[in-house]
């Protein structure tokens, strides 16, 4: 049905189908989890598309806005178009999450999102908006300075506050401000998440942001955005689920990887389980305790059938036993090897059939290689197509998969002392990604606070204790 | 049908099915290639089974024959049961082939075959004969001396000839003779393949043989066996095909490995291709030229669909495209990785789907490990269940697969100077294994000769130029 194809109205109609086959085909690969975007979100996206069309690259308003960058301060008769520019930065999972967060910020502040294409944006993602590109034009005058945009730059918002180069009561604002919202940002940079600062920044035509964070949970704590977020996301913990599906459509090259792999290895199984293994350990590995952890999580949670270790022999099989495909993604092969051998060497106790598949084993992160990034993106996406998901603590790669797939994953608890944690994994409270570096500051009281305890729908994450994430307390606790 | 289950009468009825599930189930996994064993072969096997039952381990004749070993020469009133004992030796592929050859020799000489169980015979193979075991009893008096059975041993037939300890006209023969028919045997050992020597040896109650050779082709050159072989194998190049299927039934442990793997990864494909990669190179590898060779052989021979390297993109797939499963066996993972990536990264030109599967990658030969040998045996067997087969030159592992499966494989030509040979592979003339170390001697003329040119049905092998193999000239050349 057309409603399915447009994901319940999330996607706009009228794109050219052939140039980005994934956009209108993804629904047929994904389990229907009976969720619908709110009418308000849909309306918001449609009006954003209008804004983007009107103010986006190469429009008159865009050209006028660019002119502002040449003068130091905002002109009176400037256009009403304002922008937020996302600078290409960090690993692919981080990039996807931070673009989604920046897009939500754009929606909330009526800004146009422009994305610095960096090394491989065009290779990985289709254009998400009809009629006009989301890519920052290559002749954007500030691009050459991106490398110098850091916390010491005089246009960095945190630095400006330290230098008292802006004040909250002024009407004169600079034509652009650099926002440093990366993992290493400091107390002043973090004031970005306060109402007063948002009010000041709202006057600045160009915000240029460097971020590797999914900072959405902290947007929920800004009073000015509260109402709008409530209307857009009545089911709160669906922000990345919807914005991710709205923004990130694999290019045909990546869609080829996804659909070929799916058709060849996964489609014929009755059920699928994704297991995303990301080991943050400087030693080379593989680690026996991680293998044990995966086995113990998947078996204890009944995600996989147990094997009959004593019966190494032949057990006559049922006619059409249930089959499960395990999709393992990992930089190393050993973890899937371990599962594959287990189900090869022993029959399952219930006669079910379990196949284990791993698309690649790239050995180490190689962010500069085209095919490497294509495969990473294809694998996140393939994970998102599985019926159930096990992810690794701390990994944005896993967050992308769970979010696109609309699944609460089982999170493999971070190991300590090379032992299997007890419990080995915990069911996530929501499918939302975790914000790893939230401010711990109460803007009104102007003092430190526990940001994970201010409202019922922003809680500390399961995997990163100081991180925060959006949940739906009605479903999950309270 | 029952006829299928017994492989056209090749197998005897009446075995306990549960204790060796593979015996009567194998037919349902194997492509029917419309071959039938000759009535004479069937009769021969049934009468061998009677002989084995009457003379086998722990029967009165066996006990009497064992007594002979205590005296130095054969008694007049000895039983009419004679034996050939196969000593456990060499890699698994070699063992399977040499046991089959020794069994054919037993059939031709009315001897009882007894197999030294070595490290893992019981773990790998079911008993092939009804009513009595083929395993040499553990208290066999000569077993302790097996280690000393070599070319220097005074009971070694070649040595006896050199020492003139036997002569062709005598009636007095020793109670046992050690036959050295291993790859390193010498001119006198090789006289085993002459009529006069066979006539002498026919009087010896116990022949104890160490061999890693598939010496069947040379049995075809012994005048005394000619007629019988002709009757047993009217289609000549089916010797190992039938004897292998008759003798080697995977134990339930191994059958579990075979059937689970088949059901999980291979059964749903429309067609399957086995690719056996065995690289005899002291350097660790992997070798780029071997990858190129595999690609070029399989694509040139239309064993696999070509990929569209330019179209890395998405090509909308047919509704139910033909699917091929490639089963790769190799000690290393790199060769299957290469194929898997190729079919993942690019669509096929004809829209077909190709999955690549490799059960294990053991890295190096570990003949002493139980699970290692089980897996090696399971993999040879799985290869034999494929529709088409590519094998590596020189490898008995591949010979076993082709023989059991009844396929003429495409043999990857042995590489030289790290380049892809031209042609990269050649279709085998027959499905028979190659005898790597045949005598090059004309017994009648008592001089060297080209054993591959004496009769039309014994020719030099495709892969080992000095080796010989049985072919059917009517089909293949002449
Ligand atoms: N293909 C592939 N690449 C991976 C995998 N795990 C990590 N990588 C690579 O390492 C990068 C990790 O960075 P990121 O995506 O930000 O995820 P994170 O570091 O886990 O939060 C990925 O983008 C890939 O380049 C994997 O399972 N498959
Ligand atoms: N599992 C497995 N083992 C192999 C493979 N190739 C070689 N081996 C091991 O190496 C041995 C090779 O000896 P053999 O079977 O006599 O074959 P050949 O050396 O190729 O003639 C096997 O028996 C296995 O133990 C393979 O593809 N898979």
XYZ file of C-alpha atoms in Angstrom, chain B residues 51-376:
326
model
C 33.324 -64.382 3.616
C 33.778 -61.564 6.107
C 31.108 -63.013 8.317
C 32.679 -66.454 8.196
C 36.345 -65.416 8.547
C 36.153 -62.038 10.272
C 37.266 -61.104 13.769
C 36.636 -63.612 16.543
C 35.449 -66.431 14.296
C 37.113 -69.846 14.523
C 38.874 -69.437 11.151
C 40.187 -66.057 12.328
C 41.519 -67.570 15.530
C 43.182 -70.375 13.590
C 44.702 -67.946 11.150
C 46.073 -65.864 14.026
C 47.712 -69.023 15.374
C 49.672 -69.309 12.120
C 51.392 -66.044 12.970
C 53.108 -67.797 15.861
C 54.726 -70.394 13.619
C 56.994 -69.058 10.988
C 55.509 -70.736 7.981
C 52.118 -71.768 6.833
C 50.729 -75.039 8.144
C 49.230 -77.567 5.760
C 45.889 -77.822 7.524
C 45.346 -74.109 7.921
C 41.938 -72.600 7.358
C 41.078 -71.344 3.919
C 40.598 -67.790 5.206
C 43.199 -65.260 4.139
C 43.552 -61.667 5.174
C 44.813 -58.294 4.150
C 45.423 -55.877 6.983
C 45.437 -52.117 6.304
C 47.695 -50.136 8.627
C 46.430 -46.696 9.678
C 48.596 -44.157 7.879
C 48.571 -40.630 6.416
C 45.878 -37.947 5.981
C 42.200 -38.662 5.868
C 41.735 -38.376 2.111
C 44.665 -40.692 1.511
C 43.305 -43.144 4.057
C 39.881 -43.323 2.484
C 41.356 -43.901 -0.970
C 43.889 -46.477 0.143
C 41.313 -48.437 2.138
C 39.099 -48.542 -0.945
C 42.034 -49.779 -3.027
C 42.915 -52.376 -0.422
C 39.300 -53.515 -0.320
C 39.254 -53.963 -4.086
C 42.426 -55.995 -3.726
C 40.686 -58.091 -1.072
C 37.736 -58.666 -3.407
C 40.052 -59.710 -6.227
C 42.068 -62.080 -4.049
C 39.298 -63.435 -1.857
C 40.848 -62.014 1.234
C 39.226 -60.539 4.296
C 39.954 -56.849 4.804
C 40.822 -55.834 8.335
C 41.408 -52.213 9.189
C 43.737 -50.989 11.906
C 41.555 -48.509 13.763
C 44.355 -46.057 14.525
C 43.276 -42.827 16.184
C 39.790 -42.174 14.932
C 38.412 -44.828 12.606
C 35.516 -45.568 14.930
C 34.743 -41.894 15.301
C 34.444 -41.347 11.558
C 33.092 -44.449 9.860
C 30.322 -46.917 10.560
C 30.974 -50.607 10.151
C 30.507 -51.354 6.457
C 29.878 -55.107 6.649
C 26.847 -56.729 8.227
C 27.357 -59.210 11.084
C 31.051 -58.712 11.685
C 33.464 -55.874 12.260
C 36.040 -54.666 9.768
C 38.292 -53.426 12.558
C 41.405 -55.370 13.306
C 40.935 -56.779 16.824
C 42.945 -54.866 19.388
C 44.780 -58.015 20.467
C 46.039 -58.801 16.972
C 49.549 -60.113 17.659
C 51.395 -58.059 15.044
C 49.929 -54.646 15.975
C 52.793 -53.852 18.327
C 55.200 -54.322 15.415
C 53.382 -52.023 12.981
C 55.735 -49.188 13.838
C 58.690 -51.305 12.760
C 57.057 -52.313 9.486
C 59.049 -50.357 6.965
C 61.231 -51.030 3.957
C 64.070 -52.287 6.112
C 61.988 -54.890 7.914
C 62.919 -58.495 7.048
C 59.261 -59.289 6.461
C 58.881 -56.478 3.957
C 58.148 -58.062 0.587
C 60.541 -55.808 -1.303
C 63.296 -56.503 1.183
C 62.618 -60.258 1.015
C 63.038 -60.100 -2.739
C 66.282 -58.184 -2.373
C 67.459 -60.691 0.264
C 66.227 -63.608 -1.849
C 64.249 -64.761 1.192
C 61.402 -65.843 -1.100
C 61.401 -67.329 -4.548
C 58.667 -67.693 -7.073
C 58.713 -71.484 -7.335
C 58.440 -72.341 -3.663
C 55.451 -73.816 -1.954
C 56.686 -72.730 1.423
C 55.588 -69.170 2.162
C 55.756 -67.164 5.348
C 52.607 -66.823 7.428
C 52.673 -63.090 6.908
C 54.301 -60.556 4.643
C 54.526 -56.813 5.076
C 53.689 -54.912 1.876
C 55.090 -51.411 1.615
C 52.931 -49.635 -0.957
C 53.459 -46.092 0.321
C 54.533 -43.078 -1.789
C 58.217 -43.747 -1.017
C 58.252 -47.417 -2.066
C 61.014 -48.727 -4.320
C 61.415 -50.911 -7.397
C 61.195 -54.212 -5.495
C 58.180 -53.101 -3.460
C 56.517 -52.224 -6.724
C 56.785 -55.791 -7.964
C 53.645 -56.242 -5.882
C 51.864 -55.164 -9.070
C 53.164 -58.122 -11.153
C 51.331 -61.358 -11.865
C 54.134 -63.623 -10.667
C 54.321 -61.833 -7.378
C 50.578 -61.932 -6.956
C 50.683 -65.618 -7.569
C 53.317 -66.022 -4.865
C 51.535 -63.710 -2.426
C 48.242 -65.522 -2.951
C 49.558 -68.328 -0.766
C 50.435 -66.070 2.154
C 47.653 -66.109 4.775
C 48.352 -62.620 6.158
C 49.283 -59.609 4.088
C 49.880 -56.484 6.131
C 49.916 -53.377 4.023
C 51.003 -49.797 4.617
C 49.752 -47.566 1.855
C 48.658 -44.017 1.255
C 47.932 -44.726 -2.383
C 44.902 -45.277 -4.512
C 46.630 -48.102 -6.388
C 43.523 -49.327 -8.233
C 44.752 -48.304 -11.710
C 47.703 -50.680 -11.387
C 45.399 -53.532 -10.400
C 43.821 -53.064 -13.826
C 47.216 -53.874 -15.352
C 47.549 -57.243 -13.602
C 46.448 -59.952 -16.058
C 44.995 -62.188 -13.369
C 42.502 -59.509 -12.309
C 41.503 -58.294 -15.737
C 38.433 -60.394 -16.310
C 37.023 -59.993 -12.861
C 37.448 -56.215 -12.957
C 35.777 -56.098 -16.338
C 32.757 -57.919 -14.963
C 32.549 -55.954 -11.729
C 32.998 -52.603 -13.437
C 31.654 -52.619 -16.995
C 31.748 -48.850 -16.586
C 35.374 -48.803 -15.500
C 35.749 -45.384 -14.023
C 33.277 -46.097 -11.249
C 35.498 -48.138 -8.946
C 35.878 -45.605 -6.164
C 32.374 -44.286 -6.736
C 30.876 -47.639 -5.817
C 33.406 -48.971 -3.355
C 33.571 -45.617 -1.603
C 29.810 -45.429 -1.248
C 29.781 -49.035 -0.127
C 32.467 -48.676 2.527
C 32.369 -45.187 3.951
C 29.304 -44.269 5.935
C 29.736 -41.298 8.237
C 29.055 -42.070 11.887
C 26.086 -40.318 13.458
C 28.407 -37.660 14.876
C 29.677 -36.818 11.400
C 26.268 -37.273 9.810
C 24.991 -34.643 12.225
C 27.623 -32.230 10.912
C 26.737 -33.050 7.322
C 22.979 -32.876 7.578
C 22.881 -29.810 9.813
C 25.160 -27.911 7.477
C 23.265 -29.047 4.440
C 19.893 -28.140 5.843
C 21.028 -24.772 7.194
C 23.092 -23.428 4.330
C 22.728 -25.476 1.161
C 19.334 -27.128 0.880
C 17.328 -24.080 -0.171
C 19.526 -23.162 -3.136
C 18.464 -24.176 -6.626
C 21.949 -25.319 -7.478
C 25.171 -25.916 -5.637
C 28.827 -25.732 -6.560
C 31.602 -27.219 -4.450
C 34.973 -25.491 -4.536
C 37.746 -27.374 -2.788
C 40.784 -25.213 -2.241
C 43.949 -26.996 -1.172
C 47.135 -25.014 -1.634
C 50.358 -27.002 -1.446
C 52.723 -24.119 -0.854
C 55.029 -23.812 2.130
C 54.405 -20.071 2.334
C 51.508 -19.061 4.541
C 49.328 -17.415 1.879
C 46.640 -16.413 1.025
C 47.638 -16.140 -2.605
C 46.145 -13.597 -4.931
C 46.872 -15.765 -7.952
C 44.839 -18.607 -6.445
C 41.884 -16.275 -5.932
C 42.206 -15.114 -9.520
C 42.439 -18.712 -10.667
C 39.258 -19.690 -8.855
C 37.385 -16.719 -10.266
C 38.640 -17.290 -13.739
C 37.906 -21.036 -13.724
C 34.394 -20.745 -12.338
C 33.421 -17.828 -14.555
C 35.012 -19.092 -17.765
C 33.409 -22.497 -17.398
C 30.041 -20.918 -16.625
C 29.955 -22.637 -13.285
C 29.019 -19.319 -11.736
C 27.299 -16.237 -13.091
C 29.436 -13.234 -13.879
C 29.104 -10.089 -11.867
C 28.560 -6.715 -13.351
C 31.596 -4.937 -11.925
C 30.572 -1.587 -13.233
C 27.075 -1.829 -11.839
C 27.984 -1.731 -8.189
C 24.533 -0.309 -7.686
C 21.142 -1.679 -7.037
C 19.471 -3.659 -9.768
C 15.891 -4.473 -9.082
C 15.704 -8.211 -8.673
C 13.506 -10.715 -10.385
C 10.743 -12.262 -8.360
C 12.287 -15.695 -7.862
C 15.795 -15.567 -9.236
C 17.796 -18.756 -9.502
C 20.011 -19.184 -6.466
C 23.355 -20.921 -6.274
C 25.118 -21.964 -3.100
C 28.900 -22.203 -3.312
C 30.359 -24.545 -0.749
C 34.013 -23.704 -0.257
C 36.314 -25.953 1.737
C 39.757 -24.747 2.600
C 42.127 -24.488 5.511
C 42.050 -20.687 5.032
C 39.140 -18.336 4.874
C 40.435 -15.902 2.290
C 39.347 -17.730 -0.831
C 35.694 -17.917 0.133
C 35.863 -14.359 1.477
C 36.972 -13.246 -1.947
C 34.033 -14.938 -3.678
C 31.562 -13.801 -1.046
C 32.666 -10.176 -1.355
C 32.484 -10.345 -5.113
C 28.854 -11.446 -5.065
C 28.041 -9.046 -2.274
C 29.640 -5.985 -3.814
C 28.259 -6.497 -7.301
C 25.042 -7.787 -8.813
C 25.247 -10.735 -11.184
C 24.737 -9.907 -14.838
C 21.818 -12.310 -15.092
C 20.108 -11.440 -11.817
C 20.942 -14.741 -10.153
C 21.711 -14.918 -6.468
C 24.939 -16.499 -5.230
C 25.656 -17.346 -1.595
C 29.066 -18.481 -0.389
C 29.513 -20.826 2.541
C 32.554 -22.312 4.217
C 32.040 -24.699 7.110
C 35.458 -24.357 8.760
C 38.858 -22.784 8.356
C 41.188 -24.938 10.368
C 44.326 -23.014 9.286
C 46.541 -26.124 9.232
C 46.306 -29.902 9.157
C 45.721 -31.307 12.660
C 45.341 -34.991 12.048
C 45.341 -35.915 15.724
C 42.297 -33.895 16.723
C 38.945 -35.647 16.772
C 36.737 -32.724 15.822
C 39.235 -31.700 13.143
C 38.978 -35.051 11.399
C 35.233 -35.186 11.805
C 34.975 -31.830 10.113
C 37.377 -32.817 7.342
